[in-house]
Coordinates of C-alpha atoms in Angstrom, one line a residue:
X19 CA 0.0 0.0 0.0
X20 CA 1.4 3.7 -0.8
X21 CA 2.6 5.5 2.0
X22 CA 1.1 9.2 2.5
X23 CA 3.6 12.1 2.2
X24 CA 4.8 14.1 3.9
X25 CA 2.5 16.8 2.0
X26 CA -0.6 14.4 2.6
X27 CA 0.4 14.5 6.3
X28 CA 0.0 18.3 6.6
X29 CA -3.1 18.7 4.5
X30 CA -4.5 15.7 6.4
X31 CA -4.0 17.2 9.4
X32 CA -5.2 20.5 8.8
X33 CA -9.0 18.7 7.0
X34 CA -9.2 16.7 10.4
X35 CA -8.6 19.8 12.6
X36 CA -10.6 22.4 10.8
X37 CA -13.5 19.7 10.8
X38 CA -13.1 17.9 14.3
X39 CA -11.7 20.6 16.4
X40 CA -14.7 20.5 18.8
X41 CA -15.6 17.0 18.8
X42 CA -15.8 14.9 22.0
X43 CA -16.2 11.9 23.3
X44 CA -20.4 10.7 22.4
X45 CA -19.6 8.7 26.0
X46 CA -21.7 10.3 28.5
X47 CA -19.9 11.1 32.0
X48 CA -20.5 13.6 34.7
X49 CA -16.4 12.7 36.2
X50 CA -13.9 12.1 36.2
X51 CA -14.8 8.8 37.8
X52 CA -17.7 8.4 35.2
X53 CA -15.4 8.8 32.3
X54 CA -13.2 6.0 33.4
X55 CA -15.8 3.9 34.2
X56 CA -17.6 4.3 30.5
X57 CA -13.9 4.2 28.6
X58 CA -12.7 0.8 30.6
X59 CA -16.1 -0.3 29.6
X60 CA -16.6 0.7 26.0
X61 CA -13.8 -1.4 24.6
X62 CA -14.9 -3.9 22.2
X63 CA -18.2 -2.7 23.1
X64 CA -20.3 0.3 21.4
X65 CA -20.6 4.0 23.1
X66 CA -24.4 3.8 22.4
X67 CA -24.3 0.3 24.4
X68 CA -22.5 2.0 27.1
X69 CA -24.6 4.7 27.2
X70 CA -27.4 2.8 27.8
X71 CA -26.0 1.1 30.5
X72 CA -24.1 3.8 32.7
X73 CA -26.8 5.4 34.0
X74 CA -28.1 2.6 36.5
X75 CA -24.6 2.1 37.0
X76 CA -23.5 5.1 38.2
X77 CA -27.1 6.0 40.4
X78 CA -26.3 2.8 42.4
X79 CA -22.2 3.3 42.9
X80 CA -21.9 7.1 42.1
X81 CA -18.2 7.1 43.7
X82 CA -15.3 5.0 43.8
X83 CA -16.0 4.2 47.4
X84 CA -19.2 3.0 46.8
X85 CA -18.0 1.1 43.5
X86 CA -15.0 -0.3 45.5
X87 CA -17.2 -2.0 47.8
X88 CA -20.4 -3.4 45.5
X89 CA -20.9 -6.9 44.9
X90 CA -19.1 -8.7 42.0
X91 CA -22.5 -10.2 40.9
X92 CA -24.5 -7.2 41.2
X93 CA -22.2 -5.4 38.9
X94 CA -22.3 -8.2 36.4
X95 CA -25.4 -8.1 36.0
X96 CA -25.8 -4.2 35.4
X97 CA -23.1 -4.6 32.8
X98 CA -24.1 -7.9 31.1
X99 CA -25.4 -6.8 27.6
X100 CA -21.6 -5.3 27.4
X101 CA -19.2 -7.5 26.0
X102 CA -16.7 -9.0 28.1
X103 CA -19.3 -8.2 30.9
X104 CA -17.2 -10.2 33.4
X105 CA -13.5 -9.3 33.3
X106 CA -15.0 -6.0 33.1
X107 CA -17.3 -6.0 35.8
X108 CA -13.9 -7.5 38.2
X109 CA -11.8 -4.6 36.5
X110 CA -13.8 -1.9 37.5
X111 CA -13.8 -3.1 41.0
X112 CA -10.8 -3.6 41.0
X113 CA -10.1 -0.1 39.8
X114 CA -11.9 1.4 42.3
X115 CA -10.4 0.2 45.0
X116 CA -7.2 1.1 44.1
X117 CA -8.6 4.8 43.8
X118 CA -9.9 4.8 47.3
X119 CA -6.9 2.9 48.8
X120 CA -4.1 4.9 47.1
X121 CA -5.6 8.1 45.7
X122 CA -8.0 8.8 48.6
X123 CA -11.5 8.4 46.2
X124 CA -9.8 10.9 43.3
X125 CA -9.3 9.6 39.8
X126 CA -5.3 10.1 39.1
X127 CA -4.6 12.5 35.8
X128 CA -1.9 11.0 34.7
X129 CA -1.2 8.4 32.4
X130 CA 1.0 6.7 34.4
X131 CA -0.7 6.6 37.6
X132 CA -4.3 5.6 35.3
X133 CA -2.7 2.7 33.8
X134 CA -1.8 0.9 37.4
X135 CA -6.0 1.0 37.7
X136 CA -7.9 -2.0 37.2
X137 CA -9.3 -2.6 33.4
X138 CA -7.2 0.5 32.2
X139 CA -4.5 0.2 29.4
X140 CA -2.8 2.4 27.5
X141 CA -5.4 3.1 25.4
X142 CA -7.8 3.4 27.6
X143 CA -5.6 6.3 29.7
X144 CA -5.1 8.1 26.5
X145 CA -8.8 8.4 26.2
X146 CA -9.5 9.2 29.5
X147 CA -6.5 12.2 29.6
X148 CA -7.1 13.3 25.7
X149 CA -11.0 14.1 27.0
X150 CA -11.0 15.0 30.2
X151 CA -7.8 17.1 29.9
X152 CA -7.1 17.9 26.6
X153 CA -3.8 16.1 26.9
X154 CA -1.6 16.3 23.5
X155 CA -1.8 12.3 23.3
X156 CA -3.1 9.9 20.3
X157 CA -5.0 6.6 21.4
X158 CA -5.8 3.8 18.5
X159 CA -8.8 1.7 18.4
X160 CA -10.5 0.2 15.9
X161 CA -11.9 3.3 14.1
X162 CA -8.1 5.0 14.4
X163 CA -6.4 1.9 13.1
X164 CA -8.3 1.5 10.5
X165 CA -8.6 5.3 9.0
X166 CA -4.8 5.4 9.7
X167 CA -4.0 2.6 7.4
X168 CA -6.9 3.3 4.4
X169 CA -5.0 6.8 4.4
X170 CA -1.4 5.2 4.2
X171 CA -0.2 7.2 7.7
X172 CA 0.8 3.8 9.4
X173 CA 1.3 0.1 8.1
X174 CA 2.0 -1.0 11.5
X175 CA 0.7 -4.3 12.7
X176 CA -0.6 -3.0 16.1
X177 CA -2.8 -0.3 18.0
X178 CA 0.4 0.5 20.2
X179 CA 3.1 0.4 16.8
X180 CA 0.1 2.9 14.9
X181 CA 0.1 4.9 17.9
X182 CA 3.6 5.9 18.5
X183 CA 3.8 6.4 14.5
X184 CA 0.5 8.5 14.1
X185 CA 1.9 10.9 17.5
X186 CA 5.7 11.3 15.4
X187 CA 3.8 12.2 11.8
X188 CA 1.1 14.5 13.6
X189 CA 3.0 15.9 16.9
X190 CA 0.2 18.4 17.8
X191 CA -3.4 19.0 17.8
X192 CA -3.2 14.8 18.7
X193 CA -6.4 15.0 20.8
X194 CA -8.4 16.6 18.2
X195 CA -7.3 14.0 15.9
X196 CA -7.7 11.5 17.5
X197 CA -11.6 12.2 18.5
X198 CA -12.0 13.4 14.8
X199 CA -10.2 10.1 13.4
X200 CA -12.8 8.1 15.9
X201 CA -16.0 10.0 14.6
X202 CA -14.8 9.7 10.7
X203 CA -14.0 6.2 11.5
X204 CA -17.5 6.1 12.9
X205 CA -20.2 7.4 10.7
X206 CA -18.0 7.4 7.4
X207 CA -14.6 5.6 6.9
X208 CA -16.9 2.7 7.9
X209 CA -14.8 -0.9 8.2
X210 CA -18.2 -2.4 5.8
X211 CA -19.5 0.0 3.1
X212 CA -17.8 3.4 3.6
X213 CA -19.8 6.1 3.1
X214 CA -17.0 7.4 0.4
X215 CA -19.6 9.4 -1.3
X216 CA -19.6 11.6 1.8
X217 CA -15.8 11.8 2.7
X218 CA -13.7 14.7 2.5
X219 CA -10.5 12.8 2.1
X220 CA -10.9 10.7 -0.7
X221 CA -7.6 12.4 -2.7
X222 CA -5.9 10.9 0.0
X223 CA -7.4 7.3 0.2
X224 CA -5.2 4.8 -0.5
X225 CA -7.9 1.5 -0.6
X226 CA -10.2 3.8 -2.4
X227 CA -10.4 1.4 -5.3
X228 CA -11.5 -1.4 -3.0
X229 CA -14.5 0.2 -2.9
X230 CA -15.1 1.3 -6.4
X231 CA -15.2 5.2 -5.5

């Protein structure tokens, strides 16, 4: 596959910021606490699914205290239309007891100190920092990965490989990006039956043939 240049790269990066440079998270969260919560759980799972079940979630354990000290089953069974329901449901537990032990009930901003919580990567610390913070940071899921690849800016084989090459190509404006690659990944560099008709970056598309544009 053809690699984008170094020209692509700029004018890439200036259609993605001009068009995303508001765009947020569609994960609902009042926290710092909530955001974590719907990020460790939206993996492999859809923000409209989390969405939906958040709010029963959060009116029964509204605080890491109360989250730290709930009932493995009861969780599970909030949570269990979401996929992985049960490593998740141990995870977030998990992940709030380590905030009430060590951070006294306060979700840590850092990305170091996030990824030594239960259920939280990499990835999912990027999210958590790039939103709630506006931290200068790139995070690669499914939607990332695959815009970054159709538009030749990474061959990589992984999230973490794409990541670290998306962050040396782009260098700033990464949180904008990153929630703009996630919404175009979304609602029009679909992974069935892109919506090419509607995209703004065909010129750049390097798979554009596969899909007879």
């Amino acid at each position: 596959m053809k690699k984008a240049t170094k020209k692509d790269i700029l004018e890439i990066h200036k259609l993605f910021i001009d068009r995303y440079s508001d765009a947020v998270t569609e994960l609902k969260y009042k926290n710092a606490y909530e955001l974590v919560v719907a990020v460790a759980l939206s993996a492999q799972c859809t923000d409209k699914r989390v969405n939906i079940l958040t709010p029963k979630l959060f009116e029964m354990y509204p605080n890491p205290k109360e989250l730290a000290v709930a009932d493995l089953d009861d969780i599970k069974a909030l949570i269990n239309s979401c996929s992985f329901f049960n490593n998740k449901a141990k995870n977030i537990i998990a992940m709030a007891q380590r905030v009430v032990e060590v951070y006294n009930g306060e979700i840590p901003m850092n990305e170091k100190e996030l990824i030594t919580l239960g259920g939280v990567g990499q990835k999912t610390a990027n999210v958590v920092m790039i939103e709630y913070t506006g931290a200068n940071l790139m995070a690669v899921d499914t939607h990332v990965f695959r815009v970054s690849h159709r538009l030749g800016l990474s061959d990589d084989k992984t999230a973490t490989k794409t990541e670290a090459t998306l962050v040396r190509k782009f260098k700033n404006n990464l949180h904008a990006l990153h929630q703009g690659m996630v919404l175009f990944g979304r609602y029009i560099c679909t992974a069935k039956n892109p919506k090419c008709d509607e995209c703004f970056l065909t010129e750049f598309c390097k798979t554009k043939e596969t899909f007879k544009v």
